[in-house]
C-alpha cells in the first residue's frame, strides 16, 4: 500500500483545514486553545489521571492489548471538570467535524490517552473498524484530538498513514504500512477522518509524558462508545448547553426520543 500524500502542517485558516481534512484525511489547527484554557485542561487532566492511579480506577481500552503499563487512559472526562465540555463544543472543532460528517452528529466518547517514557506503539487501526465492509463512501465518524502536551516524534505523537482514508477499508496483514508522526505544539487541534489508519507512537523519552484528549464523534445512527446515560455525572446534563445536550443525545429530533418527544 502506498500513498503520495504527506501530513498537512498546522494552519490557522479554517478553510485550508477543511480542505486538508478532505484531501489528507487529517488536518491540524494551530493555537486552537488559548494559554489559560490549555493550562486548565492540562491541570484537570493530570489531576484526574493521578486520582485514578491513587484509587485503582485505571483500566485499559480493549484495543490497547499490545500496550504496556506506561500508557494511561483517562475516561469520562466530561464528568471530571466543566472545562472539558468547552472542548466538545469548541466552534472550530464542530465546524471541521460537520464538514466531514454533516450537521447532525453525536459525541461517542471523550477520553485521554497519556503515553509515558518507554511506552510502545498501539496497533494500527482506523476508528470506524466496527463498520462492516464495504464501507460507505463517506466517513462515518471523525476524531477531534486536543494536544495537551507537545506532540513530538520522540514522545509518542500519534502516527498516521496519510491518505489512507482514500482506500476506504481496514488495513490487511499484507499492507506495507508507513505511519508518520503528527508533530504539533500543545494547544493544537488535530481532526481526522475515521477511515484514516493511525496508532499511538513510541515514547522514546526518559521522562516525557504526552497527553492527548480524543473526542470521538459519529453520524447519529451509531451507538455512542461511552454510555452517556449511565456514565455522566448528572450535573453535566443539568448545566449542558443546548449544543452539548444535542451532541450527547439528550436533545434530539431523531433517534432517542422519549414518548415521541425530545427528552429536553
Ligand atoms: O494515543 C494516540 O495517539 C492514539 C489513540 C488512538 O488511536 C485510539 O484511542 O484509538
Short mmCIF file of C-alpha atoms and ligand atoms in Angstrom, two decimals:
data_model
loop_
_atom_site.label_atom_id
_atom_site.label_comp_id
_atom_site.label_asym_id
_atom_site.label_seq_id
_atom_site.Cartn_x
_atom_site.Cartn_y
_atom_site.Cartn_z
CA UNK A 1 0.00 0.00 0.00
CA UNK A 2 1.43 3.38 -0.82
CA UNK A 3 0.09 6.91 -0.81
CA UNK A 4 1.76 10.02 -2.13
CA UNK A 5 0.21 12.33 0.40
CA UNK A 6 2.04 13.76 3.39
CA UNK A 7 0.68 15.06 6.68
CA UNK A 8 -0.53 18.66 6.48
CA UNK A 9 1.07 21.33 8.66
CA UNK A 10 -0.99 23.07 11.35
CA UNK A 11 -2.85 26.09 9.99
CA UNK A 12 -4.90 28.93 11.46
CA UNK A 13 -7.07 29.10 8.32
CA UNK A 14 -10.33 27.11 8.76
CA UNK A 15 -10.91 26.78 5.02
CA UNK A 16 -7.48 25.33 4.47
CA UNK A 17 -8.09 22.95 7.41
CA UNK A 18 -11.36 21.78 5.83
CA UNK A 19 -9.53 21.16 2.57
CA UNK A 20 -6.73 19.26 4.33
CA UNK A 21 -9.28 17.09 6.10
CA UNK A 22 -10.95 16.24 2.82
CA UNK A 23 -7.74 15.60 0.87
CA UNK A 24 -5.37 14.17 3.50
CA UNK A 25 -7.98 12.74 5.86
CA UNK A 26 -6.43 14.85 8.62
CA UNK A 27 -5.95 18.50 9.47
CA UNK A 28 -4.41 20.48 12.28
CA UNK A 29 -5.44 23.87 13.64
CA UNK A 30 -2.69 25.83 15.36
CA UNK A 31 -3.31 27.57 18.71
CA UNK A 32 -6.88 26.29 18.90
CA UNK A 33 -6.70 26.62 22.70
CA UNK A 34 -5.58 29.83 24.40
CA UNK A 35 -2.95 29.56 27.13
CA UNK A 36 -5.42 29.86 30.03
CA UNK A 37 -7.75 27.13 28.71
CA UNK A 38 -4.85 24.86 27.84
CA UNK A 39 -3.42 25.34 31.36
CA UNK A 40 -6.74 24.46 32.98
CA UNK A 41 -7.30 21.44 30.71
CA UNK A 42 -3.79 20.17 31.47
CA UNK A 43 -4.10 20.62 35.26
CA UNK A 44 -7.51 18.94 35.36
CA UNK A 45 -6.40 16.06 33.16
CA UNK A 46 -3.23 15.24 35.08
CA UNK A 47 -5.11 15.58 38.38
CA UNK A 48 -7.78 13.15 37.15
CA UNK A 49 -5.07 10.75 35.95
CA UNK A 50 -3.34 10.87 39.35
CA UNK A 51 -6.68 10.33 41.17
CA UNK A 52 -7.40 7.29 39.01
CA UNK A 53 -3.99 5.80 39.82
CA UNK A 54 -4.35 6.51 43.53
CA UNK A 55 -7.79 4.91 43.71
CA UNK A 56 -7.11 1.97 41.39
CA UNK A 57 -9.52 3.23 38.74
CA UNK A 58 -7.27 2.85 35.72
CA UNK A 59 -8.27 0.34 33.15
CA UNK A 60 -7.26 -0.28 29.60
CA UNK A 61 -9.16 0.05 26.40
CA UNK A 62 -9.87 -3.28 24.68
CA UNK A 63 -7.73 -2.15 21.77
CA UNK A 64 -4.70 -1.44 23.98
CA UNK A 65 -3.88 -5.10 24.48
CA UNK A 66 -0.45 -4.67 22.92
CA UNK A 67 0.22 -1.63 25.05
CA UNK A 68 2.33 -1.69 28.18
CA UNK A 69 1.59 -0.24 31.58
CA UNK A 70 3.23 3.08 30.79
CA UNK A 71 0.10 4.07 28.88
CA UNK A 72 -2.82 5.52 30.87
CA UNK A 73 -6.35 6.10 29.62
CA UNK A 74 -8.48 8.64 31.48
CA UNK A 75 -12.17 8.01 30.87
CA UNK A 76 -15.36 10.03 31.09
CA UNK A 77 -13.64 13.42 31.06
CA UNK A 78 -16.94 15.28 30.83
CA UNK A 79 -17.70 14.20 34.38
CA UNK A 80 -14.28 15.35 35.66
CA UNK A 81 -14.45 19.16 35.14
CA UNK A 82 -16.61 21.69 33.25
CA UNK A 83 -13.69 22.83 31.07
CA UNK A 84 -13.86 19.54 29.13
CA UNK A 85 -17.34 20.46 27.87
CA UNK A 86 -15.76 23.51 26.23
CA UNK A 87 -13.59 21.20 24.15
CA UNK A 88 -16.58 19.15 23.00
CA UNK A 89 -18.46 22.21 21.72
CA UNK A 90 -15.45 24.22 20.53
CA UNK A 91 -16.63 26.09 17.38
CA UNK A 92 -13.63 25.27 15.18
CA UNK A 93 -13.80 21.58 16.13
CA UNK A 94 -17.53 21.42 15.36
CA UNK A 95 -17.06 23.25 12.06
CA UNK A 96 -14.46 20.73 10.91
CA UNK A 97 -16.33 17.69 12.20
CA UNK A 98 -19.53 18.81 10.49
CA UNK A 99 -17.68 19.48 7.25
CA UNK A 100 -16.81 15.76 7.25
CA UNK A 101 -19.95 14.24 8.79
CA UNK A 102 -22.84 16.62 8.11
CA UNK A 103 -24.80 18.84 10.52
CA UNK A 104 -26.18 16.13 12.78
CA UNK A 105 -23.52 14.38 14.89
CA UNK A 106 -23.17 12.60 18.22
CA UNK A 107 -20.30 12.64 20.65
CA UNK A 108 -19.29 9.00 21.13
CA UNK A 109 -16.53 9.46 23.69
CA UNK A 110 -14.22 11.99 25.31
CA UNK A 111 -11.18 10.39 26.90
CA UNK A 112 -7.47 10.97 27.22
CA UNK A 113 -4.51 8.82 26.37
CA UNK A 114 -1.24 9.57 28.17
CA UNK A 115 1.89 7.84 26.92
CA UNK A 116 4.77 7.58 29.36
CA UNK A 117 8.54 7.05 28.99
CA UNK A 118 9.23 3.79 27.16
CA UNK A 119 5.61 3.43 26.03
CA UNK A 120 5.15 1.18 22.99
CA UNK A 121 3.13 1.63 19.84
CA UNK A 122 -0.52 0.83 19.53
CA UNK A 123 -1.84 -1.46 16.80
CA UNK A 124 -2.53 0.42 13.55
CA UNK A 125 -6.27 0.91 13.02
CA UNK A 126 -8.97 3.17 11.62
CA UNK A 127 -11.57 4.39 14.13
CA UNK A 128 -14.55 3.03 12.16
CA UNK A 129 -13.24 -0.55 12.28
CA UNK A 130 -16.65 -1.70 13.58
CA UNK A 131 -18.37 -0.68 10.32
CA UNK A 132 -18.85 -3.76 8.09
CA UNK A 133 -17.03 -3.62 4.75
CA UNK A 134 -17.60 -2.48 2.06
CA UNK A 135 -17.65 0.90 3.76
CA UNK A 136 -19.91 3.72 2.59
CA UNK A 137 -18.02 6.32 0.53
CA UNK A 138 -18.13 8.91 3.34
CA UNK A 139 -16.55 8.78 6.80
CA UNK A 140 -18.91 7.52 9.50
CA UNK A 141 -17.05 9.33 12.25
CA UNK A 142 -14.21 11.72 12.97
CA UNK A 143 -11.88 12.39 15.86
CA UNK A 144 -11.06 15.78 17.36
CA UNK A 145 -7.75 15.38 19.19
CA UNK A 146 -6.51 18.06 21.56
CA UNK A 147 -2.74 18.16 22.06
CA UNK A 148 -2.42 18.75 25.81
CA UNK A 149 1.37 18.41 25.60
CA UNK A 150 3.59 18.99 22.60
CA UNK A 151 3.26 16.02 20.24
CA UNK A 152 6.76 15.05 19.07
CA UNK A 153 8.24 12.12 17.17
CA UNK A 154 10.08 11.19 20.41
CA UNK A 155 7.27 11.34 22.93
CA UNK A 156 4.67 9.24 21.11
CA UNK A 157 2.88 11.69 18.79
CA UNK A 158 0.02 9.90 17.06
CA UNK A 159 1.29 8.39 13.80
CA UNK A 160 -0.92 8.47 10.70
CA UNK A 161 -0.86 6.88 7.27
CA UNK A 162 -1.67 9.98 5.21
CA UNK A 163 -4.33 9.45 2.57
CA UNK A 164 -5.32 6.00 3.89
CA UNK A 165 -8.93 7.26 4.13
CA UNK A 166 -8.99 7.05 0.32
CA UNK A 167 -8.51 3.26 0.49
CA UNK A 168 -11.82 3.15 2.36
CA UNK A 169 -11.09 -0.14 4.19
CA UNK A 170 -9.38 -1.69 7.19
CA UNK A 171 -5.65 -2.45 6.98
CA UNK A 172 -4.80 -6.00 5.90
CA UNK A 173 -1.91 -8.18 7.04
CA UNK A 174 -0.06 -7.78 3.71
CA UNK A 175 -0.24 -3.96 3.65
CA UNK A 176 3.21 -2.33 3.87
CA UNK A 177 2.45 0.49 6.24
CA UNK A 178 4.41 3.70 6.80
CA UNK A 179 2.93 5.78 9.58
CA UNK A 180 4.18 9.34 10.05
CA UNK A 181 4.18 11.13 13.45
CA UNK A 182 1.94 14.19 13.56
CA UNK A 183 4.15 16.67 15.39
CA UNK A 184 2.32 19.66 16.83
CA UNK A 185 2.64 22.04 19.77
CA UNK A 186 0.37 21.82 22.82
CA UNK A 187 -2.88 23.66 22.14
CA UNK A 188 -3.16 22.31 18.58
CA UNK A 189 -6.38 20.64 17.47
CA UNK A 190 -6.00 17.67 15.13
CA UNK A 191 -9.13 16.42 13.35
CA UNK A 192 -9.08 13.19 11.42
CA UNK A 193 -11.46 11.12 9.33
CA UNK A 194 -12.48 7.81 10.95
CA UNK A 195 -11.08 5.85 7.99
CA UNK A 196 -7.50 7.07 8.45
CA UNK A 197 -5.13 4.41 9.78
CA UNK A 198 -3.23 5.54 12.84
CA UNK A 199 -1.67 4.50 16.15
CA UNK A 200 -0.05 5.93 19.26
CA UNK A 201 3.68 6.35 18.57
CA UNK A 202 6.61 5.05 20.64
CA UNK A 203 7.52 7.22 23.60
CA UNK A 204 11.32 7.13 23.48
CA UNK A 205 11.87 9.82 26.10
CA UNK A 206 13.35 9.19 29.54
CA UNK A 207 10.83 11.25 31.44
CA UNK A 208 8.39 12.82 28.98
CA UNK A 209 4.62 12.34 29.04
CA UNK A 210 2.36 13.01 26.06
CA UNK A 211 -1.27 13.61 26.85
CA UNK A 212 -3.87 13.84 24.11
CA UNK A 213 -7.63 14.22 24.56
CA UNK A 214 -9.64 12.34 21.97
CA UNK A 215 -13.17 13.44 21.14
CA UNK A 216 -14.85 10.76 19.05
CA UNK A 217 -17.90 11.87 17.02
CA UNK A 218 -20.12 9.91 14.65
CA UNK A 219 -23.06 10.26 12.37
CA UNK A 220 -26.16 9.97 14.58
CA UNK A 221 -27.06 6.43 13.51
CA UNK A 222 -24.25 4.92 15.61
CA UNK A 223 -24.33 3.89 19.23
CA UNK A 224 -22.06 6.03 21.41
CA UNK A 225 -18.90 4.37 22.67
CA UNK A 226 -19.39 5.74 26.19
CA UNK A 227 -22.91 5.14 27.50
CA UNK A 228 -23.68 8.76 28.45
CA UNK A 229 -26.99 7.91 30.14
CA UNK A 230 -25.15 5.74 32.68
CA UNK A 231 -21.72 7.36 32.77
CA UNK A 232 -22.32 11.10 33.08
CA UNK A 233 -22.38 12.93 36.36
CA UNK A 234 -25.96 14.38 36.46
CA UNK A 235 -24.59 17.93 36.79
CA UNK A 236 -23.14 17.68 33.27
CA UNK A 237 -26.63 17.21 31.85
CA UNK A 238 -28.13 19.81 34.20
CA UNK A 239 -25.70 22.51 33.03
CA UNK A 240 -25.32 21.35 29.40
CA UNK A 241 -25.83 23.98 26.71
CA UNK A 242 -28.37 23.03 24.01
CA UNK A 243 -25.43 22.23 21.74
CA UNK A 244 -23.85 19.85 24.24
CA UNK A 245 -27.23 18.25 25.06
CA UNK A 246 -27.70 17.57 21.36
CA UNK A 247 -24.22 16.08 20.97
CA UNK A 248 -24.92 13.77 23.92
CA UNK A 249 -28.31 12.63 22.64
CA UNK A 250 -30.36 14.44 25.33
CA UNK A 251 -31.89 16.82 22.78
CA UNK A 252 -32.92 15.11 19.60
CA UNK A 253 -35.15 15.35 16.58
CA UNK A 254 -34.45 11.78 15.50
CA UNK A 255 -33.39 8.68 17.41
CA UNK A 256 -33.54 8.59 21.20
CA UNK A 257 -36.98 10.14 21.68
CA UNK A 258 -38.95 9.64 24.90
CA UNK A 259 -42.64 9.01 24.14
CA UNK A 260 -42.13 10.60 20.74
CA UNK A 261 -40.56 13.77 22.13
CA UNK A 262 -37.08 15.10 22.70
CA UNK A 263 -36.04 14.38 26.32
CA UNK A 264 -35.32 18.11 26.72
O1 LIG B 1 -2.88 7.91 21.66
C1 LIG B 1 -2.88 8.10 20.46
O2 LIG B 1 -2.03 8.79 19.92
C2 LIG B 1 -3.91 7.45 19.57
C3 LIG B 1 -5.03 6.77 20.31
C4 LIG B 1 -5.93 6.03 19.40
O3 LIG B 1 -5.66 5.83 18.25
C5 LIG B 1 -7.20 5.49 19.89
O4 LIG B 1 -7.52 5.65 21.06
O5 LIG B 1 -7.94 4.89 19.08
#
